mmCIF file of C-alpha atoms and ligand atoms in Angstrom:
data_model
loop_
_atom_site.group_PDB
_atom_site.id
_atom_site.type_symbol
_atom_site.label_atom_id
_atom_site.label_comp_id
_atom_site.label_asym_id
_atom_site.label_seq_id
_atom_site.Cartn_x
_atom_site.Cartn_y
_atom_site.Cartn_z
ATOM 1 C CA MET R 1 18.546 -5.200 -26.966
ATOM 2 C CA MET R 2 15.654 -2.661 -28.556
ATOM 3 C CA GLN R 3 14.327 -0.368 -25.419
ATOM 4 C CA PRO R 4 11.014 -1.984 -23.817
ATOM 5 C CA LYS R 5 8.419 0.568 -24.778
ATOM 6 C CA LEU R 6 5.232 1.610 -22.942
ATOM 7 C CA LYS R 7 2.066 0.153 -23.631
ATOM 8 C CA SER R 8 4.299 -3.131 -24.736
ATOM 9 C CA LYS R 9 2.737 -6.087 -23.272
ATOM 10 C CA VAL R 10 4.555 -8.388 -21.402
ATOM 11 C CA ARG R 11 4.788 -12.315 -21.632
ATOM 12 C CA CYS R 12 6.450 -14.700 -19.384
ATOM 13 C CA THR R 13 7.707 -17.916 -19.933
ATOM 14 C CA ASP R 14 3.824 -19.472 -19.863
ATOM 15 C CA ARG R 15 1.309 -16.900 -20.882
ATOM 16 C CA GLU R 16 0.949 -13.365 -20.951
ATOM 17 C CA ILE R 17 0.609 -10.973 -18.017
ATOM 18 C CA GLY R 18 -0.310 -6.921 -18.445
ATOM 19 C CA GLU R 19 1.577 -4.030 -20.416
ATOM 20 C CA VAL R 20 4.870 -1.853 -19.265
ATOM 21 C CA THR R 21 3.468 1.346 -18.145
ATOM 22 C CA LYS R 22 6.694 2.585 -16.919
ATOM 23 C CA VAL R 23 10.042 2.439 -16.910
ATOM 24 C CA VAL R 24 12.761 3.606 -14.215
ATOM 25 C CA VAL R 25 16.244 5.116 -14.806
ATOM 26 C CA ASP R 26 19.514 4.839 -13.281
ATOM 27 C CA PRO R 27 20.894 7.934 -12.751
ATOM 28 C CA LEU R 28 24.411 7.302 -12.540
ATOM 29 C CA SER R 29 24.220 4.920 -15.255
ATOM 30 C CA ARG R 30 21.423 6.819 -17.194
ATOM 31 C CA GLU R 31 19.889 3.374 -18.139
ATOM 32 C CA ILE R 32 17.059 1.083 -17.191
ATOM 33 C CA SER R 33 17.298 -0.546 -14.339
ATOM 34 C CA HIS R 34 13.524 -1.547 -14.043
ATOM 35 C CA ILE R 35 10.552 -1.789 -16.486
ATOM 36 C CA VAL R 36 6.470 -1.389 -14.638
ATOM 37 C CA VAL R 37 4.329 -3.976 -15.374
ATOM 38 C CA SER R 38 0.577 -3.354 -15.121
ATOM 39 C CA MET R 39 -0.638 -7.128 -13.688
ATOM 40 C CA ASN R 40 -3.947 -6.658 -15.485
ATOM 41 C CA GLY R 41 -5.935 -5.309 -13.241
ATOM 42 C CA SER R 42 -4.281 -6.908 -10.181
ATOM 43 C CA GLY R 43 -1.857 -4.251 -9.514
ATOM 44 C CA GLU R 44 1.977 -3.195 -11.024
ATOM 45 C CA ARG R 45 5.242 -4.994 -10.210
ATOM 46 C CA GLN R 46 8.403 -4.285 -10.900
ATOM 47 C CA VAL R 47 10.590 -6.187 -12.891
ATOM 48 C CA ALA R 48 14.072 -5.796 -13.078
ATOM 49 C CA ILE R 49 15.156 -5.402 -16.849
ATOM 50 C CA GLY R 50 17.656 -8.538 -16.216
ATOM 51 C CA GLN R 51 14.887 -10.802 -16.464
ATOM 52 C CA VAL R 52 14.572 -8.981 -20.040
ATOM 53 C CA GLN R 53 14.968 -11.548 -22.743
ATOM 54 C CA ALA R 54 13.554 -9.907 -26.320
ATOM 55 C CA VAL R 55 11.879 -6.866 -26.624
ATOM 56 C CA THR R 56 10.100 -5.919 -29.948
ATOM 57 C CA GLU R 57 8.139 -2.937 -31.407
ATOM 58 C CA SER R 58 5.041 -3.968 -28.711
ATOM 59 C CA LEU R 59 6.209 -6.992 -26.746
ATOM 60 C CA VAL R 60 8.585 -7.854 -23.766
ATOM 61 C CA GLU R 61 9.251 -10.807 -23.347
ATOM 62 C CA LEU R 62 10.269 -12.321 -19.802
ATOM 63 C CA ARG R 63 12.316 -15.543 -18.892
ATOM 64 C CA ALA R 64 10.243 -16.239 -15.788
ATOM 65 C CA LEU R 65 7.310 -17.715 -14.868
ATOM 66 C CA SER R 66 3.986 -16.111 -14.535
ATOM 67 C CA SER R 67 4.655 -17.335 -11.095
ATOM 68 C CA ASP R 68 7.580 -15.666 -9.942
ATOM 69 C CA ILE R 69 6.129 -12.043 -10.995
ATOM 70 C CA VAL R 70 3.440 -12.007 -9.413
ATOM 71 C CA ALA R 71 4.971 -13.098 -6.470
ATOM 72 C CA LEU R 72 7.098 -9.839 -6.591
ATOM 73 C CA PRO R 73 6.318 -7.189 -3.487
ATOM 74 C CA PRO R 74 3.476 -4.498 -5.149
ATOM 75 C CA PHE R 75 4.982 -1.298 -7.379
ATOM 76 C CA LYS R 76 5.393 1.268 -4.967
ATOM 77 C CA ARG R 77 4.826 4.828 -6.448
ATOM 78 C CA ASP R 78 5.865 7.076 -3.583
ATOM 79 C CA ASP R 79 10.022 5.188 -4.054
ATOM 80 C CA TYR R 80 10.527 7.500 -7.561
ATOM 81 C CA VAL R 81 10.477 10.751 -9.058
ATOM 82 C CA THR R 82 9.477 11.703 -12.614
ATOM 83 C CA THR R 83 11.981 13.300 -14.840
ATOM 84 C CA HIS R 84 10.441 15.900 -14.948
ATOM 85 C CA GLU R 85 10.935 16.606 -11.449
ATOM 86 C CA ILE R 86 14.545 16.062 -11.152
ATOM 87 C CA GLU R 87 17.203 16.707 -13.820
ATOM 88 C CA ILE R 88 19.424 14.343 -15.646
ATOM 89 C CA ALA R 89 21.471 15.408 -18.120
ATOM 90 C CA HIS R 90 21.458 14.321 -21.345
ATOM 91 C CA LEU R 91 19.062 11.579 -20.207
ATOM 92 C CA GLU R 92 16.760 12.083 -23.415
ATOM 93 C CA GLU R 93 20.030 10.918 -25.291
ATOM 94 C CA ASN R 94 19.344 7.093 -24.241
ATOM 95 C CA ILE R 95 16.024 6.844 -22.745
ATOM 96 C CA HIS R 96 13.432 6.805 -25.774
ATOM 97 C CA VAL R 97 9.936 5.997 -23.977
ATOM 98 C CA THR R 98 7.740 8.988 -24.155
ATOM 99 C CA PRO R 99 4.769 9.721 -23.789
ATOM 100 C CA GLY R 100 4.770 8.257 -19.974
ATOM 101 C CA GLU R 101 6.644 8.286 -16.917
ATOM 102 C CA VAL R 102 10.200 7.762 -16.443
ATOM 103 C CA LEU R 103 11.482 7.572 -12.911
ATOM 104 C CA VAL R 104 14.279 7.758 -11.031
ATOM 105 C CA PRO R 105 14.523 6.126 -7.431
ATOM 106 C CA PHE R 106 13.239 8.288 -4.581
ATOM 107 C CA PRO R 107 16.758 9.615 -2.742
ATOM 108 C CA GLU R 108 16.259 7.893 1.321
ATOM 109 C CA LEU R 109 18.819 9.744 3.692
ATOM 110 C CA GLU R 110 20.506 7.125 4.546
ATOM 111 C CA LYS R 111 22.043 5.525 1.172
ATOM 112 C CA SER R 112 21.913 7.709 -1.317
ATOM 113 C CA VAL R 113 24.586 10.676 -0.341
ATOM 114 C CA LYS R 114 27.834 9.352 -2.177
ATOM 115 C CA ARG R 115 25.748 8.943 -5.188
ATOM 116 C CA ARG R 116 24.200 11.696 -5.674
ATOM 117 C CA THR R 117 27.017 14.101 -4.072
ATOM 118 C CA PHE R 118 29.318 12.450 -7.687
ATOM 119 C CA PHE R 119 25.850 13.271 -9.610
ATOM 120 C CA MET R 120 25.325 16.574 -8.302
ATOM 121 C CA ASN R 121 29.292 17.563 -9.032
ATOM 122 C CA VAL R 122 29.137 15.980 -12.902
ATOM 123 C CA THR R 123 26.145 17.982 -13.385
ATOM 124 C CA HIS R 124 27.425 21.180 -12.064
ATOM 125 C CA ALA R 125 31.138 20.588 -14.127
ATOM 126 C CA ILE R 126 29.020 19.990 -17.343
ATOM 127 C CA GLY R 127 26.786 22.705 -16.442
ATOM 128 C CA PHE R 128 29.682 25.200 -16.166
ATOM 129 C CA LEU R 129 31.917 24.252 -19.178
ATOM 130 C CA ILE R 130 28.302 24.317 -21.715
ATOM 131 C CA GLY R 131 27.172 27.823 -20.147
ATOM 132 C CA LEU R 132 30.909 29.488 -19.798
ATOM 133 C CA PRO R 133 30.910 31.174 -23.111
ATOM 134 C CA ILE R 134 27.216 32.354 -22.870
ATOM 135 C CA ALA R 135 27.110 33.409 -19.040
ATOM 136 C CA TYR R 136 29.899 35.710 -19.738
ATOM 137 C CA PRO R 137 27.909 38.293 -21.120
ATOM 138 C CA ILE R 138 25.129 37.890 -19.756
ATOM 139 C CA LEU R 139 26.096 38.417 -16.031
ATOM 140 C CA ARG R 140 28.492 41.416 -17.171
ATOM 141 C CA TYR R 141 24.836 43.020 -18.024
ATOM 142 C CA LEU R 142 22.934 41.647 -15.329
ATOM 143 C CA MET R 143 25.541 42.945 -12.173
ATOM 144 C CA LYS R 144 24.158 46.538 -12.608
ATOM 145 C CA PRO R 145 20.244 45.719 -11.584
ATOM 146 C CA MET R 146 21.874 43.483 -8.576
ATOM 147 C CA TYR R 147 23.095 46.700 -7.184
ATOM 148 C CA ALA R 148 19.794 48.701 -7.676
ATOM 149 C CA PRO R 149 18.118 50.057 -4.485
ATOM 150 C CA TRP R 150 16.144 47.275 -2.854
ATOM 151 C CA ASP R 151 12.396 46.971 -3.881
ATOM 152 C CA ASN R 152 10.542 47.314 -0.288
ATOM 153 C CA ARG R 153 6.846 47.476 -1.896
ATOM 154 C CA TRP R 154 4.329 45.476 0.234
ATOM 155 C CA LEU R 155 2.861 42.923 -2.436
ATOM 156 C CA LYS R 156 -0.489 41.665 -1.832
ATOM 157 C CA ILE R 157 -0.380 37.846 -3.157
ATOM 158 C CA GLY R 158 -3.925 36.381 -1.921
ATOM 159 C CA ASN R 159 -5.562 35.279 0.901
ATOM 160 C CA VAL R 160 -5.053 32.774 4.025
ATOM 161 C CA GLY R 161 -8.401 31.459 2.974
ATOM 162 C CA LYS R 162 -6.768 28.843 0.719
ATOM 163 C CA ILE R 163 -5.345 27.606 3.552
ATOM 164 C CA LYS R 164 -7.110 25.099 4.784
ATOM 165 C CA GLN R 165 -4.215 22.929 7.537
ATOM 166 C CA GLU R 166 -1.462 23.866 9.561
ATOM 167 C CA ASP R 167 2.187 22.840 9.152
ATOM 168 C CA ILE R 168 1.161 22.087 5.308
ATOM 169 C CA GLY R 169 2.999 24.465 2.471
ATOM 170 C CA VAL R 170 0.686 26.390 0.318
ATOM 171 C CA GLN R 171 1.893 28.108 -2.384
ATOM 172 C CA PHE R 172 1.036 31.584 -3.854
ATOM 173 C CA LYS R 173 1.864 32.854 -6.704
ATOM 174 C CA TYR R 174 1.687 36.853 -8.330
ATOM 175 C CA GLU R 175 2.825 39.088 -10.823
ATOM 176 C CA LYS R 176 5.947 41.895 -9.860
ATOM 177 C CA LYS R 177 7.208 44.447 -12.358
ATOM 178 C CA VAL R 178 10.880 44.324 -13.071
ATOM 179 C CA LYS R 179 12.842 46.645 -14.488
ATOM 180 C CA GLU R 180 16.314 45.117 -15.838
ATOM 181 C CA VAL R 181 18.302 47.426 -17.323
ATOM 182 C CA TYR R 182 18.161 48.920 -20.537
ATOM 183 C CA MET R 183 15.012 46.452 -20.867
ATOM 184 C CA PRO R 184 11.206 47.756 -20.943
ATOM 185 C CA VAL R 185 9.250 46.944 -17.663
ATOM 186 C CA ALA R 186 8.502 42.948 -17.606
ATOM 187 C CA ASP R 187 6.073 41.116 -15.442
ATOM 188 C CA VAL R 188 7.348 38.181 -13.926
ATOM 189 C CA GLU R 189 5.728 35.432 -12.252
ATOM 190 C CA LYS R 190 6.892 34.755 -8.729
ATOM 191 C CA ASN R 191 6.029 32.474 -6.097
ATOM 192 C CA VAL R 192 6.469 32.172 -2.467
ATOM 193 C CA TRP R 193 5.160 29.190 -0.048
ATOM 194 C CA ILE R 194 2.799 30.782 2.765
ATOM 195 C CA LEU R 195 2.416 28.113 6.512
ATOM 196 C CA LYS R 196 -0.169 28.477 8.836
ATOM 197 C CA ALA R 197 2.204 27.067 11.519
ATOM 198 C CA THR R 198 2.165 25.748 14.535
ATOM 199 C CA PRO R 199 3.689 26.914 17.732
ATOM 200 C CA ALA R 200 5.774 24.079 17.387
ATOM 201 C CA VAL R 201 6.814 25.134 13.908
ATOM 202 C CA LEU R 202 6.750 28.995 14.477
ATOM 203 C CA GLU R 203 9.329 27.901 17.769
ATOM 204 C CA LYS R 204 11.803 26.422 14.674
ATOM 205 C CA VAL R 205 11.754 29.354 12.536
ATOM 206 C CA TYR R 206 12.289 31.871 14.955
ATOM 207 C CA GLU R 207 14.111 30.094 17.584
ATOM 208 C CA GLY R 208 12.534 32.420 19.981
ATOM 209 C CA LYS R 209 12.689 35.201 18.547
ATOM 210 C CA ASP R 210 11.611 38.220 16.123
ATOM 211 C CA MET R 211 13.227 38.615 13.220
ATOM 212 C CA GLU R 212 14.221 41.727 11.683
ATOM 213 C CA PHE R 213 14.365 42.351 8.024
ATOM 214 C CA ARG R 214 16.278 46.063 7.240
ATOM 215 C CA ASP R 215 16.785 48.157 4.284
ATOM 216 C CA ALA R 216 20.082 48.706 2.017
ATOM 217 C CA ALA R 217 20.909 51.400 4.898
ATOM 218 C CA GLY R 218 20.568 48.735 8.065
ATOM 219 C CA ASN R 219 17.741 50.355 8.932
ATOM 220 C CA THR R 220 14.561 47.780 10.376
ATOM 221 C CA ILE R 221 11.435 47.965 7.776
ATOM 222 C CA TRP R 222 9.166 45.081 8.830
ATOM 223 C CA THR R 223 9.376 42.412 12.016
ATOM 224 C CA ASN R 224 8.209 39.258 11.688
ATOM 225 C CA LYS R 225 6.367 37.959 15.245
ATOM 226 C CA LYS R 226 7.923 34.899 16.540
ATOM 227 C CA ASP R 227 4.196 34.407 17.831
ATOM 228 C CA PHE R 228 2.631 35.358 14.461
ATOM 229 C CA PRO R 229 1.037 32.094 13.167
ATOM 230 C CA TYR R 230 1.669 32.524 9.293
ATOM 231 C CA VAL R 231 5.146 32.336 7.466
ATOM 232 C CA ALA R 232 6.464 32.962 4.211
ATOM 233 C CA PHE R 233 9.285 31.163 2.676
ATOM 234 C CA SER R 234 10.603 32.668 -0.318
ATOM 235 C CA GLY R 235 10.138 30.091 -3.795
ATOM 236 C CA LYS R 236 13.603 30.213 -4.403
ATOM 237 C CA CYS R 237 15.574 27.272 -2.918
ATOM 238 C CA PRO R 238 18.668 28.850 -1.192
ATOM 239 C CA HIS R 239 21.062 25.998 -2.932
ATOM 240 C CA LEU R 240 21.121 27.420 -6.684
ATOM 241 C CA GLY R 241 17.800 29.370 -6.801
ATOM 242 C CA CYS R 242 15.087 26.425 -8.186
ATOM 243 C CA GLY R 243 11.782 26.359 -7.311
ATOM 244 C CA TYR R 244 10.487 23.541 -5.479
ATOM 245 C CA LYS R 245 7.240 22.052 -3.825
ATOM 246 C CA TRP R 246 5.799 20.806 -1.183
ATOM 247 C CA ARG R 247 5.312 16.800 -1.639
ATOM 248 C CA LYS R 248 5.265 13.252 0.433
ATOM 249 C CA HIS R 249 8.881 11.458 1.206
ATOM 250 C CA LYS R 250 8.407 7.785 2.397
ATOM 251 C CA LEU R 251 10.907 8.200 5.546
ATOM 252 C CA LEU R 252 10.137 11.893 6.039
ATOM 253 C CA GLY R 253 6.686 12.876 5.643
ATOM 254 C CA GLN R 254 5.551 15.892 3.864
ATOM 255 C CA VAL R 255 8.691 18.065 3.289
ATOM 256 C CA PHE R 256 9.551 20.830 0.504
ATOM 257 C CA LEU R 257 11.318 19.008 -1.949
ATOM 258 C CA CYS R 258 13.669 21.025 -4.912
ATOM 259 C CA PRO R 259 13.789 18.453 -7.399
ATOM 260 C CA CYS R 260 17.036 20.252 -8.809
ATOM 261 C CA HIS R 261 20.123 18.729 -6.478
ATOM 262 C CA LEU R 262 17.612 16.998 -4.357
ATOM 263 C CA SER R 263 17.461 19.521 -1.198
ATOM 264 C CA ILE R 264 14.711 18.582 1.306
ATOM 265 C CA TYR R 265 13.588 20.934 3.827
ATOM 266 C CA ASP R 266 11.067 19.956 6.236
ATOM 267 C CA ALA R 267 7.670 22.770 7.435
ATOM 268 C CA ALA R 268 9.985 25.057 9.405
ATOM 269 C CA GLY R 269 12.534 25.760 6.080
ATOM 270 C CA LYS R 270 15.394 23.791 7.753
ATOM 271 C CA VAL R 271 17.339 21.427 6.256
ATOM 272 C CA LEU R 272 16.917 17.802 6.445
ATOM 273 C CA ASP R 273 18.969 16.724 3.581
ATOM 274 C CA GLY R 274 21.069 17.629 0.232
ATOM 275 C CA PRO R 275 23.798 20.587 -0.201
ATOM 276 C CA ALA R 276 21.444 23.481 0.436
ATOM 277 C CA PRO R 277 23.296 25.408 2.519
ATOM 278 C CA ARG R 278 21.192 27.246 4.424
ATOM 279 C CA PRO R 279 17.295 26.876 5.897
ATOM 280 C CA LEU R 280 14.680 28.381 3.564
ATOM 281 C CA ASP R 281 14.612 32.299 3.312
ATOM 282 C CA ALA R 282 11.848 33.293 5.352
ATOM 283 C CA LEU R 283 10.149 36.910 3.878
ATOM 284 C CA PRO R 284 8.113 39.684 5.747
ATOM 285 C CA ILE R 285 4.497 38.853 5.547
ATOM 286 C CA LYS R 286 1.395 40.255 7.399
ATOM 287 C CA VAL R 287 -2.138 39.727 7.291
ATOM 288 C CA SER R 288 -4.825 42.148 7.345
ATOM 289 C CA ASP R 289 -8.024 41.102 9.513
ATOM 290 C CA SER R 290 -9.989 39.920 5.970
ATOM 291 C CA GLY R 291 -6.903 37.463 5.653
ATOM 292 C CA GLU R 292 -5.294 39.744 2.658
ATOM 293 C CA VAL R 293 -1.835 38.415 2.745
ATOM 294 C CA GLN R 294 1.590 41.037 1.965
ATOM 295 C CA ILE R 295 4.794 40.012 1.643
ATOM 296 C CA ILE R 296 7.700 42.054 0.733
ATOM 297 C CA ASP R 297 9.693 40.352 -1.925
ATOM 298 C CA MET R 298 13.236 39.705 -1.087
ATOM 299 C CA GLU R 299 15.794 37.759 -3.114
ATOM 300 C CA PHE R 300 18.816 36.216 -1.524
ATOM 301 C CA LYS R 301 22.390 35.169 -2.952
ATOM 302 C CA ALA R 302 22.221 31.461 -3.703
ATOM 303 C CA GLY R 303 24.811 28.530 -2.446
ATOM 304 C CA THR R 304 25.939 30.449 0.865
ATOM 305 C CA LYS R 305 25.513 30.103 4.301
ATOM 306 C CA SER R 306 24.766 33.111 5.506
ATOM 307 C CA GLN R 307 21.625 35.008 4.227
ATOM 308 C CA ILE R 308 22.850 38.091 1.716
ATOM 309 C CA ARG R 309 19.814 40.154 0.881
ATOM 310 C CA ILE R 310 20.512 41.262 -3.593
ATOM 311 C CA VAL R 311 17.227 42.325 -4.360
HETATM 312 S S1 FES W 1 18.380 24.439 -6.463
HETATM 313 FE FE1 FES W 1 19.848 23.038 -5.574
HETATM 314 S S2 FES W 1 18.852 21.576 -3.978
HETATM 315 FE FE2 FES W 1 17.462 23.159 -4.940
#
């Protein structure tokens, strides 16, 4: 059977009920599991692919009565992430419905751990085998800068005036001049997440102690005071270094979510779910009287339980 196309009309056994607005994909089988039907102005319903009887270029025929589809619960968009937010290898070989929204169920802590672990391992294994011949010379090339002296300059990244609420992650982007060995200096776009934290969140971040940052010789270069309300987190996920976002989770509320392997962190950077081995990496931060934020751009080794600085 053809795959249902977005914008196709949807007809039940008795009448036409609307059109296809989204499709939902099972991340394991990489097949369409549901279509989402916009019901001619009365909301959206999620219909299992098993209800589809026939598909043509512009029409999806269901084997159900329109009253059965209307009786389904309304579609909940918050239960899903798009395939732009999560990486599913070879999905494009199976699913041909663009342009439009292709959705994957949002992971639920209590029921998706095994499935996600399996999926993550398969993704890693395939990626490793494909990337090995290409990665080896690049890794050799990159080894030298890893041992370059750490850059402990303060960087101005914006003003805290853009933070309107406490305990909400706000992204600050900035450019940093980076010099790789043998290469000219290049401007690299980077980002950090800044929070104006309540005392409760500060307590979770600092656990009652000031946080010290050191140079390569072990000397303290800065101390984040445990009661200073602004906290900066490195923009890289400690699992494998992807960029993460501030998102709403249906069970956990507002969280930091990494789309690569679905690590989830609370506002204090603590791991709530997923493969991340440690909390988000807090960075040195200071804020001037006029609200200018400065950070020291540190990077830490990905995938390790302890925090090991590399840049
Ligand atoms: S890089 Fe894997 S969860 Fe973020």
